[in-house]
Amino acid sequence: MAYQGVAGLFPFAVAAWLFVCGLYGVVVSRNLIQMVGCLAVLQSSTYVLLAAVGYVPDGSAPVFLEVVHGPVVDPVVQALMLTDVVVEATVAALLLALAVQVHTHAHTLRPDRLTRMRG
Amino acid sequence: MTARGRLVLFAAGAGALFLALLAASARLPAGGYPGPYGTVLNRVAVLERHTTDVVAAVTYDYRGFDTMGEEMILFAAVAGAALLLRRTRSEWTGPEDLDHLPDRSVADPSDAVRVTLLLLVPVAITFGAYLAMHGQVSPGGGFQAGVVLVTAPLLVYLGTRARLLVEIAPGASVELGEGAGILGYLLTGVAGLVVGGDYLDNFLPLGRLADVFSAGTILALSVAVSLAVAAGLAQMLISFVEETLRQEG
Amino acid sequence: MSLLRHAILLLAVLSGTGVVATRDPVAQAVTLSFHGLVLSTLFFLHAAPDVALSQVVVGAVVLPLMFLLALAKVRRQRVTRPQGRR
């Protein structure tokens, strides 16, 4: 039984918990590079949410030869997740490059020391 | 506001957000996934596009325009990282071995590590090529193939010195590969226009189901995306490795 | 299968919390790699083999490697500029 009942709510609760957890990590982090790791947890919460939305109970993967026998999982949501995983990893790498450049010019990685913008 | 005050404020807001997300999830329709797009596509895609992998058909055919946008994001992120991590000539400190810090001695990878990783390189290349060409037949496609292909130079970097990574994947050919991948995607779309249909129209012959050369442009787009993703990630890796500077000096 | 699905979801919660709780960035690269592997298994158990294929390489190899390379660059900058603040 998906989408309702306590068991059906569990994947969405997992996604919500990962989101809040990642957000907490970003807020209290004292190191810019560690903050990017917490951002990766934030990103993973959206993947869990998408996986839970598209799942059909006892559904098989959307790879089959001709005729559908029985329930099949939604393919559109999987196409979204597929491109998302690779692209968000490159965006996280871009953020790491930004953190390295911040350290080059400000000599610190602590967010609360980076309060003033310098030319 | 003190740090503790900020934390309390955040805890209140995050708790409210968590409860709101749970409440919203409880209002989803009972009985699971309601459709209709997923169910329609599962019934129709195999016969319409002659592909057995519906996810690849969605990524490169039904929603091919979105995949083009995602490729652009990847390209922009790689270009941004390369731009941020380049070092100007005045910052170059000299031709010493940039592979290790001056206060630590670096150990070459042991022979066991080197042999194992280098033996895995042809496995990675073969599997990546297989995934790129079989996206329309089995789980696979451009993005998976690209990330598996990029493990080949990555394994070389981990098993040997960084200098070898730059020698086997020089900056010019990596940039060429990335540009060729993205251009291939765009030109395949334009070819759909030239033939008389829409942009990114699936105009190539659809072939027989479960053949490798089937499903029209899905194979071409899949190969283009795998090239773009592999070259883009390799460019990102090279930007992070300091040795690239030695080529300019 | 449903029990396995719930078990892997619980493991995802634990590994995600572990990533956030790890303060040292070098150790966080390892926990991030484990989290990537758990996610890949989660996708596989949710009947999404394509996504699992891309996640297993990206989450377990590429992202932690970028982490460690960024940390290596930062550490090198700290050594060559000894007058900088920590």
XYZ file of C-alpha atoms in Angstrom:
454
model
C 0.000 0.000 0.000
C 1.763 3.132 -1.146
C 1.185 6.770 -0.375
C -0.949 6.232 2.717
C -0.805 4.549 6.007
C 2.265 4.671 8.185
C 4.223 2.346 5.912
C 3.331 4.384 2.837
C 4.392 7.598 4.537
C 7.828 6.256 5.496
C 9.710 7.116 2.244
C 8.397 10.680 2.349
C 9.357 10.967 6.004
C 12.857 9.793 5.059
C 13.064 12.452 2.332
C 11.832 15.153 4.711
C 14.312 14.075 7.402
C 17.240 14.086 4.978
C 16.204 17.559 3.803
C 16.031 18.978 7.312
C 19.258 17.217 8.272
C 21.139 18.605 5.282
C 19.751 22.061 5.990
C 20.941 21.819 9.585
C 24.390 20.825 8.348
C 24.549 23.826 6.023
C 23.453 26.197 8.799
C 25.886 25.068 11.508
C 28.853 24.130 9.357
C 32.189 25.746 10.159
C 34.013 24.673 7.059
C 32.975 25.557 3.535
C 34.004 22.183 2.165
C 32.070 20.334 4.840
C 29.091 22.498 3.909
C 29.212 21.124 0.373
C 28.952 17.618 1.819
C 25.815 18.602 3.720
C 24.494 20.083 0.479
C 24.986 16.677 -1.114
C 22.692 15.222 1.561
C 20.122 17.890 0.656
C 20.353 16.822 -2.976
C 19.929 13.171 -2.034
C 16.673 13.961 -0.230
C 15.143 15.039 -3.546
C 16.255 11.776 -5.150
C 14.565 9.759 -2.406
C 11.403 11.819 -2.837
C 11.329 11.246 -6.593
C 11.982 7.530 -6.164
C 9.109 7.296 -3.698
C 6.701 9.247 -5.904
C 7.218 7.055 -8.930
C 7.204 3.709 -7.166
C 4.302 1.337 -7.759
C 3.937 -1.449 -5.183
C 5.525 -4.662 -6.510
C 6.235 -2.824 -9.729
C 8.933 -3.976 -12.091
C 11.503 -1.765 -13.784
C 10.390 -0.037 -17.020
C 12.537 -2.280 -19.211
C 10.554 -4.945 -21.016
C 10.171 -6.508 -24.382
C 6.614 -6.078 -25.598
C 3.580 -6.337 -23.435
C 3.172 -5.088 -19.907
C 2.399 -7.876 -17.461
C 1.550 -6.477 -14.070
C 2.461 -3.142 -12.487
C 5.404 -1.139 -13.810
C 7.181 1.783 -12.159
C 6.839 5.279 -13.602
C 9.640 6.044 -16.141
C 9.252 9.833 -16.325
C 10.373 10.368 -12.743
C 13.352 8.074 -13.318
C 14.409 10.130 -16.325
C 14.370 13.207 -14.077
C 16.483 11.493 -11.406
C 18.956 10.123 -13.918
C 20.073 13.432 -15.361
C 19.771 15.091 -11.968
C 22.327 12.815 -10.296
C 25.133 13.577 -12.743
C 24.421 17.280 -13.135
C 24.154 18.002 -9.416
C 27.489 16.274 -8.842
C 29.121 18.700 -11.275
C 27.420 21.615 -9.553
C 28.789 20.392 -6.219
C 32.239 20.230 -7.811
C 31.782 23.840 -8.958
C 30.979 24.804 -5.375
C 34.149 23.041 -4.223
C 36.134 25.080 -6.747
C 34.511 28.220 -5.324
C 35.509 27.150 -1.812
C 39.114 26.636 -2.933
C 39.166 30.107 -4.472
C 37.702 31.616 -1.297
C 40.528 30.040 0.654
C 43.067 31.381 -1.829
C 41.986 34.955 -1.328
C 40.621 35.053 2.218
C 42.926 32.396 3.782
C 40.049 30.923 5.733
C 37.293 28.387 5.197
C 35.063 29.423 8.091
C 31.839 30.998 6.877
C 31.454 33.294 9.860
C 34.837 34.899 9.159
C 33.858 35.711 5.589
C 31.645 38.650 6.416
C 33.195 41.467 4.470
C 33.350 41.618 0.713
C 36.706 42.703 -0.552
C 37.416 44.013 -3.997
C 21.739 37.659 17.161
C 23.919 35.128 18.891
C 24.786 31.811 17.411
C 22.561 30.069 19.936
C 19.652 32.337 19.063
C 20.128 31.538 15.392
C 20.163 27.830 16.162
C 16.936 28.046 18.158
C 15.271 29.968 15.359
C 16.469 27.426 12.845
C 15.242 24.520 14.976
C 11.783 26.048 15.170
C 11.653 26.663 11.439
C 13.036 23.244 10.541
C 10.606 21.482 12.842
C 7.706 23.331 11.259
C 9.047 22.448 7.790
C 9.356 18.777 8.687
C 5.806 18.601 10.021
C 4.482 20.459 6.994
C 6.218 18.029 4.626
C 4.738 15.085 6.517
C 1.284 16.609 6.433
C 1.585 17.250 2.703
C 2.717 13.678 2.078
C -0.283 12.375 4.010
C -2.586 14.097 1.541
C -1.238 12.325 -1.499
C -3.880 10.203 -3.232
C -4.556 6.910 -1.535
C -3.829 3.791 -3.491
C -0.395 4.741 -4.726
C 0.747 6.165 -8.026
C -2.264 7.472 -9.955
C -0.763 7.897 -13.397
C -1.614 8.757 -16.154
C 1.686 9.640 -17.848
C 3.635 6.721 -16.493
C 1.038 4.124 -17.374
C 0.467 5.565 -20.824
C 4.179 5.684 -21.605
C 4.755 2.153 -20.384
C 2.073 0.885 -22.724
C 2.971 2.956 -25.737
C 6.708 3.653 -25.802
C 7.946 0.204 -26.732
C 5.834 0.021 -29.877
C 6.147 3.678 -30.842
C 9.898 4.049 -30.526
C 11.084 0.425 -30.876
C 13.069 0.633 -27.686
C 12.893 -1.767 -24.780
C 14.170 0.741 -22.214
C 11.379 3.231 -21.621
C 13.537 5.479 -19.424
C 15.992 6.035 -22.301
C 13.063 6.803 -24.609
C 11.785 9.382 -22.119
C 15.220 10.936 -21.614
C 16.261 11.245 -25.247
C 12.997 11.285 -27.152
C 9.868 12.297 -25.285
C 11.736 14.764 -23.083
C 14.856 15.244 -25.182
C 14.699 19.011 -24.892
C 15.097 18.843 -21.122
C 18.157 16.629 -21.490
C 19.671 19.298 -23.714
C 19.148 21.808 -20.928
C 20.774 19.470 -18.415
C 23.784 19.070 -20.683
C 24.105 22.835 -20.792
C 24.099 22.962 -16.988
C 26.872 20.374 -16.935
C 28.877 22.333 -19.507
C 28.447 25.563 -17.569
C 29.492 23.951 -14.288
C 32.608 22.417 -15.875
C 33.523 25.709 -17.558
C 32.982 27.573 -14.287
C 35.189 25.205 -12.314
C 37.919 25.329 -14.957
C 37.755 29.120 -14.918
C 37.915 29.318 -11.129
C 40.793 26.894 -10.773
C 43.100 28.218 -13.448
C 46.212 29.866 -12.103
C 47.725 32.918 -13.670
C 51.346 32.889 -14.680
C 52.358 35.097 -11.732
C 51.150 32.482 -9.251
C 53.182 29.688 -10.722
C 55.797 28.761 -8.166
C 58.222 26.782 -10.260
C 58.831 23.465 -11.933
C 59.072 21.398 -8.784
C 57.079 18.227 -8.571
C 53.590 19.459 -7.786
C 52.315 16.065 -6.837
C 53.082 16.349 -3.144
C 53.475 18.847 -0.346
C 57.010 19.925 0.519
C 56.762 18.691 4.112
C 55.459 15.216 3.330
C 57.072 12.416 1.427
C 54.840 10.848 -1.143
C 54.835 7.106 -1.640
C 54.276 5.717 -5.066
C 51.244 3.479 -5.235
C 52.237 -0.081 -4.431
C 52.551 -2.575 -7.215
C 49.370 -4.384 -6.190
C 47.351 -1.167 -6.382
C 48.885 -0.181 -9.683
C 48.330 -3.554 -11.364
C 44.762 -3.884 -10.118
C 43.715 -0.392 -11.124
C 45.387 -0.531 -14.533
C 43.809 -3.907 -15.236
C 40.441 -2.329 -14.524
C 40.954 0.394 -17.153
C 39.995 -1.726 -20.210
C 37.032 -3.089 -18.225
C 35.836 0.461 -17.577
C 36.248 1.522 -21.199
C 34.477 -1.554 -22.549
C 31.624 -1.299 -20.098
C 31.250 2.421 -20.792
C 31.148 1.856 -24.546
C 28.607 -0.928 -24.036
C 26.383 1.311 -21.922
C 26.593 4.145 -24.454
C 25.512 1.981 -27.358
C 22.894 -0.093 -25.548
C 20.828 2.644 -23.943
C 17.806 1.755 -25.983
C 17.994 -1.979 -25.333
C 18.837 -2.408 -21.648
C 19.348 -0.114 -18.660
C 22.027 2.247 -19.815
C 22.372 5.346 -21.893
C 24.476 8.426 -22.239
C 24.781 9.621 -18.656
C 25.658 6.231 -17.194
C 28.150 5.595 -19.996
C 29.762 8.972 -19.482
C 30.343 8.479 -15.784
C 31.688 4.942 -16.289
C 33.998 6.140 -19.063
C 35.431 8.873 -16.870
C 36.578 6.247 -14.373
C 39.207 5.145 -16.893
C 41.435 8.256 -16.587
C 40.502 8.400 -12.926
C 41.888 4.892 -12.364
C 45.055 5.868 -14.219
C 45.406 8.908 -11.973
C 44.918 6.847 -8.832
C 47.283 4.089 -9.886
C 50.136 6.206 -11.160
C 51.371 9.759 -10.795
C 49.239 12.697 -11.779
C 51.537 13.507 -14.663
C 50.244 10.463 -16.510
C 46.682 11.694 -16.282
C 47.576 14.869 -18.114
C 49.557 12.945 -20.700
C 46.748 10.564 -21.579
C 44.018 13.210 -21.442
C 45.589 16.443 -22.667
C 43.493 19.563 -22.283
C 42.905 20.088 -25.981
C 41.451 16.672 -26.725
C 39.245 16.707 -23.618
C 37.830 20.087 -24.601
C 37.346 18.812 -28.138
C 35.465 15.772 -26.861
C 33.174 17.853 -24.706
C 32.415 20.287 -27.507
C 31.850 17.426 -29.942
C 29.398 15.780 -27.567
C 27.308 18.887 -27.030
C 27.484 19.888 -30.687
C 26.446 16.366 -31.677
C 23.343 16.679 -29.552
C 22.414 20.080 -30.955
C 23.113 19.088 -34.569
C 21.024 15.937 -34.265
C 18.180 18.172 -33.223
C 18.781 20.513 -36.143
C 18.903 17.528 -38.494
C 15.368 16.786 -37.399
C 14.450 20.302 -38.565
C 16.289 19.899 -41.859
C 14.499 16.672 -42.669
C 11.219 18.467 -42.346
C 9.993 17.585 -38.900
C 10.388 19.262 -35.522
C 13.565 19.995 -33.587
C 14.897 16.807 -31.961
C 12.426 14.780 -33.999
C 13.158 11.071 -34.100
C 13.663 10.875 -37.850
C 16.151 8.029 -38.227
C 14.760 4.583 -39.128
C 13.393 2.902 -36.050
C 14.682 -0.558 -36.867
C 13.680 -3.802 -35.207
C 12.940 -4.034 -31.524
C 15.851 -5.119 -29.309
C 18.455 -4.536 -32.010
C 21.401 -2.311 -31.145
C 20.815 -0.087 -34.168
C 17.207 0.674 -33.419
C 15.117 3.449 -31.918
C 16.300 6.120 -34.325
C 18.037 9.138 -32.881
C 18.062 7.734 -29.327
C 21.323 5.929 -30.097
C 22.929 9.024 -31.644
C 21.885 11.286 -28.778
C 22.989 8.714 -26.229
C 26.493 8.519 -27.731
C 26.723 12.318 -27.917
C 25.683 12.691 -24.274
C 28.151 10.019 -23.139
C 30.985 11.860 -24.893
C 29.956 15.196 -23.392
C 29.572 13.823 -19.857
C 32.829 11.834 -19.913
C 34.868 14.705 -21.325
C 33.203 17.213 -19.004
C 33.927 15.213 -15.870
C 37.482 14.530 -17.055
C 37.950 18.273 -17.555
C 36.683 18.853 -14.040
C 39.117 16.290 -12.673
C 42.018 17.843 -14.540
C 41.087 21.301 -13.264
C 41.417 20.044 -9.718
C 44.757 18.398 -10.286
C 47.559 20.945 -10.146
C 49.745 19.373 -12.746
C 47.895 21.058 -15.576
C 49.866 24.193 -14.946
C 53.081 22.601 -16.087
C 51.836 22.524 -19.638
C 51.680 26.284 -19.830
C 55.079 26.981 -18.290
C 10.784 -6.991 -0.836
C 8.886 -4.382 1.082
C 10.892 -5.173 4.207
C 14.121 -4.709 2.252
C 12.860 -1.388 0.926
C 12.076 -0.112 4.392
C 15.410 -1.354 5.684
C 17.352 0.492 2.998
C 15.315 3.647 3.653
C 16.265 3.427 7.327
C 19.904 2.933 6.323
C 19.659 6.031 4.116
C 18.457 8.036 7.115
C 21.356 6.786 9.211
C 24.017 7.408 6.581
C 22.637 10.856 5.745
C 22.676 11.828 9.400
C 26.204 10.410 9.582
C 27.371 12.622 6.721
C 26.050 15.738 8.418
C 27.433 14.705 11.799
C 30.952 14.222 10.445
C 32.850 17.414 11.170
C 36.185 16.594 9.600
C 35.995 17.051 5.808
C 38.431 14.239 5.092
C 36.304 11.759 7.048
C 33.195 13.200 5.459
C 34.453 12.115 2.043
C 34.319 8.502 3.243
C 30.850 8.795 4.778
C 29.658 10.559 1.634
C 30.896 7.635 -0.420
C 28.977 5.220 1.806
C 25.861 7.375 1.514
C 26.206 7.245 -2.265
C 26.351 3.466 -2.187
C 23.287 3.270 0.063
C 21.401 5.566 -2.315
C 22.386 3.420 -5.271
C 20.997 0.327 -3.529
C 17.862 2.309 -2.678
C 17.322 3.154 -6.338
C 17.861 -0.457 -7.314
C 15.289 -1.645 -4.779
C 12.827 0.952 -6.065
C 13.033 -0.630 -9.558
C 15.199 2.140 -11.068
C 18.294 0.404 -12.550
C 19.277 3.319 -14.794
C 19.464 5.750 -11.925
C 21.334 3.218 -9.784
C 23.965 2.887 -12.526
C 24.729 6.585 -12.632
C 24.490 7.077 -8.872
C 26.915 4.286 -8.043
C 29.785 5.922 -9.919
C 28.933 9.516 -9.144
C 28.116 9.131 -5.481
C 30.767 6.627 -4.534
C 33.727 7.710 -6.674
C 33.515 11.072 -8.400
C 32.097 13.239 -5.640
C 34.372 12.003 -2.803
C 37.343 12.295 -5.139
C 36.523 15.931 -5.889
C 36.239 16.459 -2.143
C 39.688 15.038 -1.487
C 41.245 16.971 -4.368
C 39.772 20.233 -3.095
C 41.054 19.455 0.397
C 44.497 18.693 -1.020
C 44.596 22.039 -2.776
C 43.526 23.862 0.377
C 46.117 22.024 2.452
C 48.837 22.866 -0.033
C 47.886 26.531 0.102
C 48.081 26.431 3.884
C 51.580 24.982 3.804
C 52.999 27.392 1.269
C 51.554 30.386 3.097
C 52.553 29.752 6.699
C 51.593 33.260 7.749
C 47.948 32.730 6.905
C 45.299 32.153 9.515
C 43.955 28.647 10.086
